[in-house]
Coordinates of C-alpha atoms in Angstrom, one line a residue:
M1149 CA 55.1 32.6 -15.3
S1150 CA 53.9 36.0 -14.4
T1151 CA 55.2 37.7 -11.3
N1152 CA 51.6 37.2 -9.2
S1153 CA 52.1 33.6 -9.5
T1154 CA 52.8 31.2 -6.6
Q1155 CA 54.1 27.7 -7.2
L1156 CA 53.5 24.9 -4.6
T1157 CA 54.7 21.1 -4.7
V1158 CA 53.1 18.6 -2.9
D1159 CA 52.1 14.9 -2.9
V1160 CA 48.5 15.3 -3.8
A1161 CA 46.4 18.1 -5.2
I1162 CA 42.8 18.3 -4.2
I1163 CA 40.0 20.1 -6.1
G1164 CA 37.1 20.8 -3.9
A1165 CA 37.0 21.1 -0.3
G1166 CA 33.5 19.2 0.1
P1167 CA 33.1 16.1 2.2
A1168 CA 35.2 13.9 -0.4
G1169 CA 37.9 16.5 -1.0
L1170 CA 38.4 17.1 3.0
T1171 CA 38.1 13.4 3.8
A1172 CA 40.8 12.9 1.1
G1173 CA 43.2 15.6 2.7
Y1174 CA 42.3 14.4 6.3
L1175 CA 43.6 10.9 5.7
L1176 CA 46.4 11.9 3.3
T1177 CA 47.8 14.4 5.9
K1178 CA 47.3 11.7 8.7
A1179 CA 49.6 9.4 6.7
G1180 CA 52.3 11.8 6.3
K1181 CA 51.6 13.2 2.9
T1182 CA 51.5 16.6 1.8
V1183 CA 48.1 18.2 0.0
A1184 CA 47.1 21.4 -1.2
I1185 CA 43.2 21.8 -1.5
I1186 CA 41.5 24.4 -3.7
E1187 CA 38.2 25.8 -2.9
K1188 CA 36.2 28.1 -5.2
D1189 CA 34.2 29.5 -2.2
A1190 CA 35.7 32.2 -0.4
T1191 CA 34.2 31.4 2.9
Y1192 CA 32.9 28.2 3.4
V1193 CA 34.2 24.5 3.1
G1194 CA 31.9 21.6 3.3
G1195 CA 30.4 22.1 -0.4
I1196 CA 26.3 21.1 -0.3
S1197 CA 27.3 20.0 3.4
R1198 CA 28.4 23.4 4.7
T1199 CA 26.8 25.7 7.1
V1200 CA 26.2 29.1 6.2
E1201 CA 26.3 31.9 9.0
H1202 CA 24.2 35.3 8.7
E1203 CA 24.2 37.5 11.6
G1204 CA 24.8 34.8 14.1
Y1205 CA 21.9 32.4 12.5
R1206 CA 23.1 29.4 10.9
F1207 CA 21.7 27.5 7.8
D1208 CA 21.7 24.0 6.7
I1209 CA 21.9 23.4 2.7
G1210 CA 19.2 20.7 2.3
G1211 CA 19.5 19.0 5.8
H1212 CA 22.0 16.4 6.7
R1213 CA 21.3 13.8 9.2
F1214 CA 24.5 11.9 10.4
F1215 CA 23.5 8.4 9.7
S1216 CA 25.9 5.5 8.0
K1217 CA 25.8 1.7 7.9
S1218 CA 29.6 2.1 7.6
Q1219 CA 31.2 2.2 11.0
Q1220 CA 34.4 3.4 9.3
V1221 CA 32.4 6.5 8.3
V1222 CA 30.8 6.7 11.6
D1223 CA 34.2 6.3 13.4
M1224 CA 35.9 9.1 11.2
W1225 CA 32.9 11.5 12.0
N1226 CA 33.6 10.7 15.7
E1227 CA 37.5 11.3 15.1
I1228 CA 37.3 14.6 13.6
L1229 CA 34.4 16.0 15.7
P1230 CA 34.3 13.8 19.0
D1231 CA 32.3 16.2 21.5
D1232 CA 30.1 18.1 19.4
F1233 CA 27.3 15.8 18.3
I1234 CA 23.9 15.9 19.8
Q1235 CA 21.0 13.6 19.5
R1236 CA 17.7 15.2 17.9
P1237 CA 14.2 14.3 17.6
R1238 CA 13.3 13.3 14.2
M1239 CA 10.0 14.8 12.7
S1240 CA 9.0 15.3 9.0
R1241 CA 5.5 15.8 7.9
I1242 CA 3.6 16.7 4.6
Y1243 CA 1.8 20.1 4.4
Y1244 CA -1.2 20.1 2.1
E1245 CA -4.1 22.7 2.0
G1246 CA -3.3 23.7 5.5
K1247 CA -3.3 20.6 7.1
F1248 CA -0.2 18.8 8.2
Y1249 CA 0.0 14.7 7.5
S1250 CA 2.5 12.6 9.7
Y1251 CA 5.1 10.6 7.9
P1252 CA 4.5 7.3 8.0
L1253 CA 0.5 7.6 7.6
R1254 CA -1.7 7.9 10.5
A1255 CA -5.2 6.5 9.2
F1256 CA -7.5 8.5 11.4
E1257 CA -5.4 11.5 11.1
A1258 CA -5.3 11.6 7.2
L1259 CA -9.0 10.8 7.1
G1260 CA -9.8 13.6 9.5
N1261 CA -7.7 16.0 7.5
L1262 CA -9.2 15.2 4.1
G1263 CA -12.8 15.5 5.2
L1264 CA -15.4 12.9 4.8
W1265 CA -16.1 13.9 1.1
R1266 CA -12.5 14.0 0.1
S1267 CA -11.7 10.8 1.6
T1268 CA -14.5 9.0 0.0
V1269 CA -13.6 10.5 -3.3
C1270 CA -9.8 9.1 -2.8
M1271 CA -11.4 5.9 -1.7
A1272 CA -13.6 5.6 -5.0
S1273 CA -10.7 6.6 -6.8
F1274 CA -8.5 3.9 -5.4
A1275 CA -11.3 1.5 -6.0
W1276 CA -11.4 2.5 -9.8
S1277 CA -7.9 2.3 -10.4
Q1278 CA -7.8 -1.6 -8.8
L1279 CA -11.0 -2.1 -11.5
F1280 CA -9.9 -0.5 -14.3
P1281 CA -5.9 -0.1 -13.9
I1282 CA -3.8 1.5 -16.7
K1283 CA -2.6 -1.2 -18.8
D1284 CA 0.5 0.3 -20.8
I1285 CA 2.2 1.5 -17.7
R1286 CA 5.0 4.0 -18.6
S1287 CA 5.2 6.9 -16.4
F1288 CA 5.7 7.6 -12.6
E1289 CA 2.1 9.1 -13.2
D1290 CA 0.7 5.9 -14.6
W1291 CA 2.4 3.6 -11.9
T1292 CA 1.4 5.7 -9.2
S1293 CA -2.0 6.1 -10.4
N1294 CA -2.5 2.3 -10.5
Q1295 CA -1.1 2.1 -6.8
F1296 CA -3.1 4.8 -5.2
G1297 CA -5.9 6.2 -7.4
K1298 CA -5.5 9.4 -9.4
K1299 CA -6.8 11.2 -6.4
L1300 CA -4.1 10.4 -3.9
Y1301 CA -1.8 10.6 -6.5
S1302 CA -2.5 14.2 -7.2
I1303 CA -2.5 15.0 -3.4
F1304 CA 0.6 13.5 -2.3
F1305 CA 2.9 12.5 -5.2
K1306 CA 2.4 14.8 -8.3
T1307 CA 3.3 18.4 -6.8
Y1308 CA 6.3 17.7 -4.5
T1309 CA 8.0 15.3 -7.2
E1310 CA 7.9 17.8 -10.1
K1311 CA 8.9 20.6 -8.2
V1312 CA 12.1 18.7 -7.0
W1313 CA 12.9 17.2 -10.4
G1314 CA 11.5 19.8 -12.9
M1315 CA 9.9 17.6 -15.2
P1316 CA 6.2 16.3 -15.4
C1317 CA 5.3 13.2 -13.4
N1318 CA 4.2 11.5 -17.0
E1319 CA 7.5 11.9 -18.5
M1320 CA 9.3 10.2 -15.4
S1321 CA 9.8 6.4 -15.9
A1322 CA 7.4 4.1 -14.1
D1323 CA 10.5 1.9 -13.3
W1324 CA 11.8 4.7 -10.9
A1325 CA 8.6 5.1 -9.3
A1326 CA 8.4 1.3 -8.5
Q1327 CA 11.9 1.7 -7.1
R1328 CA 11.1 4.9 -4.9
I1329 CA 8.0 3.6 -3.6
K1330 CA 8.7 -0.1 -3.5
G1331 CA 6.8 -2.0 -0.6
L1332 CA 4.2 0.8 0.2
S1333 CA 0.7 -0.1 -0.9
L1334 CA -2.4 1.9 0.1
W1335 CA -4.2 -1.2 2.1
G1336 CA -0.6 -1.7 3.8
A1337 CA -0.3 2.0 4.8
V1338 CA -4.2 2.2 6.0
T1339 CA -3.9 -1.0 8.1
D1340 CA -0.3 0.1 9.6
G1341 CA -2.0 3.6 10.1
L1342 CA -4.9 1.9 12.0
K1343 CA -2.5 0.1 14.2
R1344 CA 0.0 3.0 14.8
S1345 CA -3.1 5.3 15.5
L1346 CA -4.6 2.9 18.0
G1347 CA -1.1 2.2 19.5
L1348 CA -0.8 -1.5 18.4
N1349 CA 2.6 -1.0 16.9
K1350 CA 5.5 -1.9 19.0
R1351 CA 8.6 0.1 19.1
P1352 CA 11.3 1.0 18.3
N1353 CA 9.7 3.3 15.2
D1354 CA 6.1 2.2 16.0
G1355 CA 7.0 -0.9 14.2
Q1356 CA 8.9 0.9 11.4
G1357 CA 12.4 -0.6 10.9
V1358 CA 13.3 1.3 7.8
K1359 CA 16.2 3.6 8.2
T1360 CA 14.5 6.7 6.8
L1361 CA 12.0 6.4 9.6
L1362 CA 14.5 6.6 12.4
E1363 CA 13.3 8.5 15.6
T1364 CA 16.4 10.3 16.4
F1365 CA 19.6 11.4 14.8
R1366 CA 22.9 12.5 15.3
Y1367 CA 23.8 16.2 14.5
P1368 CA 26.8 18.6 14.7
R1369 CA 25.6 21.2 17.5
L1370 CA 26.4 23.8 15.0
G1371 CA 25.4 22.4 11.6
P1372 CA 27.2 20.0 9.5
G1373 CA 29.5 22.7 8.5
M1374 CA 31.3 22.3 11.9
M1375 CA 32.3 18.7 11.0
W1376 CA 34.0 20.0 7.8
D1377 CA 35.4 23.2 9.6
A1378 CA 37.0 20.8 11.9
A1379 CA 38.5 18.6 9.0
R1380 CA 40.1 21.5 7.5
D1381 CA 41.8 22.8 10.7
K1382 CA 43.2 19.3 11.3
I1383 CA 44.5 19.4 8.0
V1384 CA 46.3 22.6 8.3
A1385 CA 47.4 21.9 12.0
T1386 CA 49.4 19.1 10.8
G1387 CA 51.5 21.1 8.7
K1388 CA 51.2 19.3 5.8
G1389 CA 48.1 20.8 4.5
Q1390 CA 46.9 23.7 2.9
V1391 CA 43.3 24.7 2.2
L1392 CA 43.3 27.8 -0.4
M1393 CA 40.0 29.2 -0.1
G1394 CA 38.3 31.8 -3.3
H1395 CA 40.4 29.8 -5.4
A1396 CA 38.7 28.8 -8.7
L1397 CA 40.1 25.8 -10.9
D1398 CA 42.1 27.2 -14.0
Q1399 CA 43.4 23.9 -15.7
V1400 CA 44.5 20.5 -14.8
A1401 CA 47.6 19.8 -16.8
A1402 CA 49.4 16.4 -17.1
D1403 CA 53.0 17.2 -16.4
G1404 CA 54.3 14.4 -18.7
E1405 CA 55.9 12.4 -16.1
G1406 CA 52.5 10.9 -14.7
G1407 CA 52.0 13.8 -12.4
W1408 CA 49.9 16.9 -12.5
R1409 CA 50.0 20.8 -12.6
V1410 CA 46.8 22.2 -11.2
S1411 CA 46.4 25.6 -11.4
A1412 CA 43.9 28.0 -9.8
N1413 CA 42.9 31.5 -9.6
G1414 CA 42.7 33.2 -6.2
P1415 CA 42.6 36.6 -4.3
A1416 CA 46.4 36.9 -5.1
G1417 CA 46.6 35.9 -8.3
K1418 CA 47.6 32.4 -9.9
V1419 CA 48.5 29.5 -7.7
V1420 CA 50.1 26.5 -9.7
I1421 CA 50.3 23.1 -7.6
K1422 CA 52.5 20.6 -8.7
A1423 CA 51.8 17.2 -7.7
A1424 CA 52.2 13.3 -8.3
H1425 CA 48.7 12.7 -7.8
A1426 CA 45.4 14.9 -8.1
I1427 CA 41.8 14.1 -6.8
S1428 CA 38.9 16.1 -8.1
S1429 CA 35.4 16.4 -6.7
A1430 CA 34.8 19.1 -9.6
P1431 CA 31.6 18.3 -11.6
M1432 CA 32.8 16.0 -14.4
R1433 CA 31.4 18.7 -17.0
E1434 CA 33.8 21.3 -15.6
L1435 CA 37.0 19.0 -15.1
A1436 CA 36.7 17.9 -18.7
V1437 CA 36.9 21.6 -20.3
R1438 CA 39.7 22.2 -18.0
M1439 CA 42.0 19.5 -18.6
H1440 CA 45.0 19.4 -20.7
P1441 CA 45.4 17.9 -22.7
L1442 CA 41.6 18.0 -23.5
P1443 CA 40.2 14.4 -23.1
D1444 CA 38.6 12.7 -26.3
T1445 CA 35.5 12.2 -24.1
A1446 CA 35.1 16.1 -23.3
W1447 CA 32.1 16.1 -25.3
N1448 CA 30.3 13.3 -23.2
A1449 CA 31.1 15.2 -20.1
S1450 CA 29.5 18.6 -21.9
E1451 CA 26.2 16.6 -22.2
L1452 CA 26.2 16.2 -18.3
K1453 CA 23.1 18.2 -16.7
Y1454 CA 22.5 19.2 -13.1
R1455 CA 19.6 20.6 -10.9
D1456 CA 20.3 23.4 -8.9
F1457 CA 18.8 24.6 -5.4
L1458 CA 18.5 27.8 -3.4
T1459 CA 17.4 28.2 0.4
V1460 CA 15.6 31.5 1.5
A1461 CA 15.9 31.5 5.1
L1462 CA 13.3 33.9 6.9
K1463 CA 14.1 35.1 10.7
I1464 CA 10.6 35.5 12.2
K1465 CA 9.6 37.1 15.3
S1466 CA 7.5 34.3 16.9
E1467 CA 8.0 31.2 18.7
D1468 CA 8.7 28.2 16.5
L1469 CA 6.0 27.8 13.8
F1470 CA 6.3 23.8 13.9
P1471 CA 8.0 21.4 15.5
D1472 CA 9.2 19.3 12.2
N1473 CA 13.0 19.2 11.2
W1474 CA 11.5 20.1 7.8
I1475 CA 7.9 19.8 5.9
Y1476 CA 7.1 18.9 2.4
I1477 CA 5.1 21.3 0.7
H1478 CA 2.7 19.3 -1.5
D1479 CA 0.8 22.4 -2.6
S1480 CA 0.8 23.7 -6.2
K1481 CA -0.1 27.2 -5.2
V1482 CA 3.2 28.0 -4.2
K1483 CA 6.9 27.1 -5.7
V1484 CA 8.5 26.2 -2.4
G1485 CA 9.3 22.4 -2.0
R1486 CA 10.3 21.9 1.4
V1487 CA 10.4 24.3 4.6
Q1488 CA 13.0 23.5 7.3
N1489 CA 12.8 24.9 10.9
F1490 CA 16.6 25.4 11.8
R1491 CA 15.9 25.5 15.6
S1492 CA 14.8 21.6 15.3
W1493 CA 17.9 20.4 13.9
S1494 CA 19.7 22.5 16.5
P1495 CA 18.7 24.7 19.2
E1496 CA 22.2 26.9 18.8
M1497 CA 21.5 27.4 14.9
V1498 CA 18.9 30.1 16.1
P1499 CA 20.8 32.6 18.8
D1500 CA 17.5 34.7 19.8
P1501 CA 14.8 32.2 21.5
S1502 CA 12.1 34.8 20.5
V1503 CA 13.0 34.2 16.9
A1504 CA 12.1 31.3 14.4
C1505 CA 14.2 30.6 11.6
V1506 CA 13.0 28.6 8.6
G1507 CA 14.6 27.8 5.5
L1508 CA 12.1 27.8 2.0
E1509 CA 13.9 25.2 -0.3
Y1510 CA 13.4 25.9 -4.1
F1511 CA 14.8 23.2 -6.7
C1512 CA 15.6 25.0 -9.8
F1513 CA 17.8 25.5 -12.9
E1514 CA 20.9 27.5 -13.2
G1515 CA 19.7 30.7 -15.2
D1516 CA 15.8 30.3 -14.9
G1517 CA 13.4 33.0 -13.5
L1518 CA 14.0 31.9 -9.8
W1519 CA 17.7 31.3 -9.7
S1520 CA 18.3 34.8 -11.4
S1521 CA 16.0 36.6 -9.0
S1522 CA 17.5 39.1 -6.7
D1523 CA 18.1 38.0 -3.2
D1524 CA 15.5 40.9 -2.2
E1525 CA 12.9 39.4 -4.9
L1526 CA 13.3 35.6 -3.2
V1527 CA 12.9 36.7 0.2
E1528 CA 9.6 38.5 -0.6
L1529 CA 8.5 35.7 -2.7
A1530 CA 9.4 33.3 0.5
T1531 CA 7.3 35.7 2.9
T1532 CA 4.5 35.8 0.2
E1533 CA 4.4 32.0 0.1
M1534 CA 4.6 31.3 3.8
E1535 CA 1.6 33.9 4.1
I1536 CA -0.3 32.0 1.3
L1537 CA 0.2 28.9 3.2
G1538 CA -1.1 30.1 6.3
L1539 CA 2.2 29.4 8.4
L1540 CA 3.2 33.0 9.2
D1541 CA 2.1 36.8 9.7
P1542 CA 4.4 38.7 7.3
R1543 CA 4.6 41.8 9.5
D1544 CA 6.6 39.0 11.7
V1545 CA 9.4 38.7 9.0
I1546 CA 12.4 40.8 10.3
G1547 CA 14.9 39.6 8.2
G1548 CA 16.0 37.1 5.3
A1549 CA 18.9 35.7 3.4
V1550 CA 19.7 33.7 0.4
V1551 CA 22.1 30.6 -0.1
R1552 CA 22.4 29.3 -3.7
Q1553 CA 23.7 26.0 -4.6
E1554 CA 24.7 25.2 -8.0
K1555 CA 24.7 21.4 -9.4
A1556 CA 23.1 20.2 -6.2
Y1557 CA 21.8 17.2 -7.9
P1558 CA 23.7 15.2 -10.9
V1559 CA 20.8 14.5 -13.4
Y1560 CA 20.0 11.0 -14.3
D1561 CA 18.9 11.3 -18.2
E1562 CA 18.8 8.5 -20.5
D1563 CA 22.3 9.3 -21.8
Y1564 CA 24.2 10.0 -18.4
A1565 CA 25.5 6.4 -17.7
A1566 CA 27.1 6.2 -21.0
N1567 CA 28.6 9.7 -20.8
V1568 CA 30.1 8.9 -17.3
A1569 CA 31.4 5.7 -18.4
A1570 CA 33.2 7.0 -21.5
M1571 CA 35.0 9.6 -19.3
R1572 CA 35.7 7.5 -16.5
H1573 CA 37.5 4.7 -18.5
E1574 CA 39.5 7.2 -20.7
L1575 CA 40.9 8.6 -17.6
E1576 CA 41.5 5.2 -15.9
D1577 CA 43.5 4.1 -18.9
K1578 CA 45.4 7.6 -19.7
H1579 CA 45.7 9.0 -16.3
P1580 CA 46.0 6.6 -13.4
T1581 CA 47.1 9.6 -11.0
L1582 CA 43.7 11.3 -11.6
H1583 CA 41.1 10.3 -9.2
L1584 CA 37.4 11.2 -9.4
V1585 CA 35.5 11.3 -5.8
G1586 CA 32.3 12.6 -4.4
R1587 CA 28.7 13.5 -5.9
N1588 CA 29.9 15.5 -8.7
G1589 CA 33.1 14.6 -8.9
M1590 CA 31.5 11.2 -10.2
H1591 CA 28.1 12.5 -11.1
R1592 CA 26.2 10.2 -8.8
Y1593 CA 23.2 11.5 -6.5
N1594 CA 24.9 10.3 -3.4
N1595 CA 24.6 10.6 0.5
Q1596 CA 27.6 12.2 2.7
D1597 CA 28.8 8.8 3.5
H1598 CA 29.3 7.6 0.0
A1599 CA 31.4 10.6 -0.9
M1600 CA 33.3 10.0 2.0
M1601 CA 34.0 6.3 1.3
T1602 CA 35.4 7.2 -2.3
A1603 CA 37.7 9.4 -0.9
M1604 CA 38.8 6.7 1.6
L1605 CA 39.3 4.0 -1.1
T1606 CA 41.0 6.5 -3.2
V1607 CA 43.6 7.3 -0.3
E1608 CA 44.4 3.5 0.0
N1609 CA 44.9 3.7 -3.7
I1610 CA 47.4 6.5 -3.3
L1611 CA 49.2 5.2 -0.4
A1612 CA 49.8 1.7 -2.1
G1613 CA 50.7 3.1 -5.4
T1614 CA 48.3 1.0 -7.2
R1615 CA 44.4 0.7 -7.7
L1616 CA 43.8 -1.6 -5.2
Y1617 CA 39.9 -0.8 -5.0
D1618 CA 37.7 0.0 -7.7
T1619 CA 35.8 3.3 -6.3
W1620 CA 32.9 3.0 -8.6
C1621 CA 31.7 -0.3 -7.1
V1622 CA 28.4 0.2 -5.8
N1623 CA 26.4 -3.0 -4.3
E1624 CA 22.9 -2.0 -5.1
D1625 CA 20.6 -3.1 -7.7
A1626 CA 18.7 0.2 -7.9
E1627 CA 21.9 1.8 -9.3
Y1628 CA 22.7 -0.9 -11.7
H1629 CA 19.1 -0.5 -13.0
E1630 CA 19.4 2.9 -13.6
A1631 CA 23.0 3.0 -15.1
G1632 CA 22.2 0.1 -17.5
D1633 CA 23.3 -3.4 -17.8
E1634 CA 25.4 -4.7 -14.4
G1635 CA 28.0 -5.8 -16.5
A1636 CA 28.9 -2.5 -18.3
E1637 CA 29.5 -1.0 -15.0
K1638 CA 32.6 -3.2 -13.9
A1639 CA 36.0 -2.1 -13.5
L1640 CA 38.8 -3.1 -15.4
P1641 CA 39.6 -6.5 -14.2
A1642 CA 43.3 -6.2 -14.2
R1643 CA 43.1 -3.1 -12.0
E1644 CA 40.4 -4.5 -9.5
T1645 CA 42.5 -6.6 -7.0
T1646 CA 41.0 -6.2 -3.6
P1647 CA 37.1 -6.6 -3.2
V1648 CA 35.5 -3.8 -0.7
S1649 CA 34.5 -5.0 2.5
E1650 CA 30.7 -5.1 3.8
D1651 CA 31.5 -2.0 5.8
Q1652 CA 32.9 -0.1 2.9
A1653 CA 30.1 -1.5 0.5
A1654 CA 27.3 -0.1 2.8
A1655 CA 28.6 3.5 2.4
L1656 CA 29.1 3.0 -1.4
A1657 CA 25.7 2.0 -1.6
S1658 CA 24.2 5.2 -0.4
V1659 CA 23.3 6.2 -4.0
R1660 CA 19.7 7.6 -4.3
E1661 CA 17.3 6.8 -7.1
V1662 CA 16.7 9.7 -9.8
P1663 CA 13.9 9.6 -12.2
Q1664 CA 14.7 8.4 -15.8
R1665 CA 12.3 10.0 -18.8
V1666 CA 9.7 7.8 -20.3
G1667 CA 10.7 5.9 -23.2
R1668 CA 14.4 5.0 -22.3
K1669 CA 14.7 1.6 -23.8
A1670 CA 16.9 -1.2 -22.6
A1671 CA 19.9 -1.8 -24.7

């Protein structure tokens, strides 16, 4: 070992200080175990749930409402951050050609915004789709056009969906469209919108009982990063946990005794962590190439793909531009997909009451033109696009900052499920003390509470010294539809001894649907 290497010996080494890694570290140190957490970012913990600070302004990476059907998750949030949650009004709208459209739809408003001629065209297009539907429904475009007509599909579905996922709607599967928009019909939306416009629906939620339409939500007053900063501080305060910032994973090596030597490169040289257990929230693709010995399924992991994301925050000398938490940009003239208003998340995110601060969200692939643009170029692009949308005067922009988030969304292509299952089962068989958790650690497009629950159950397994729980258990049909046959995703029976509770399942079920490509055949 070189002279600039440091060696630590702990009970558990944790890779990544996102929600999953910090949840594991918090619960393990609380139970008296020693942990060392390595985090590649030199400044921030929280992963995609971090809050970035720039000149006193705070930026949320994608927006994180603190809602969970799992009381266990909610209790942990309250335990870590007991006094700093605020209740915020929820408002999100669609922006199209200079007009805002309420979500859910308000019939009179929508008709007024579209105008008489375009509304007539939309209804005629819908009538045509009912009389002459597409018979061979294969794609998102086919299914949605049949449901709503080509015109409404092009206004309210096509542009935004293609921006987010980076592929044409005619290449996304119809099955995904049916899951994504299930229960929504044009007639239902119009009649519901008429009732709401006339004030005939009852509260709460104007007759809407769906989770995504809740009218208020809880939020840490300084952004979601406040939660994870507090978790890190509590881990360190126990005297049993270390969080090593600016440390990039170098190797995860089996020590020949059932444990691990995790090495990382940091500002002061290499750190080697010797531990009986290792927990990884690193992307499966990155973990595989850093393991020693190299897994047989390293090739499978190398085939996993990701969608990346960046936020351009603009400071504008103005009162707030709009009251929404965020607005969806359904306009093909610009590349931006969504615009956040940070003061609507929490007034404390924006320190100057005379300045509005908004975040333009761009969905991209690492290495493409957007991702590779300089910060100055991206601030200029964001300013120009806000002017095109008619949302600001560029002379009022007084500053900007860019936050890049690589591997924001695991991509569910037609081979991902088989590739994930291959690596998962090899690691379970050969390395039972290596545990995969979180969004990228398990290659699952999940919510914060799902990531936390995978870590909570992993901690239970470690403390028990046996695999009590199958952390891959998801009680949600949509997930199985996308991942293949339900039976293929079962855990190894000999290891699955304790079923998860309804409360735990509620968090584990918070995996979101992702489009499959057209042409994927059932096995």
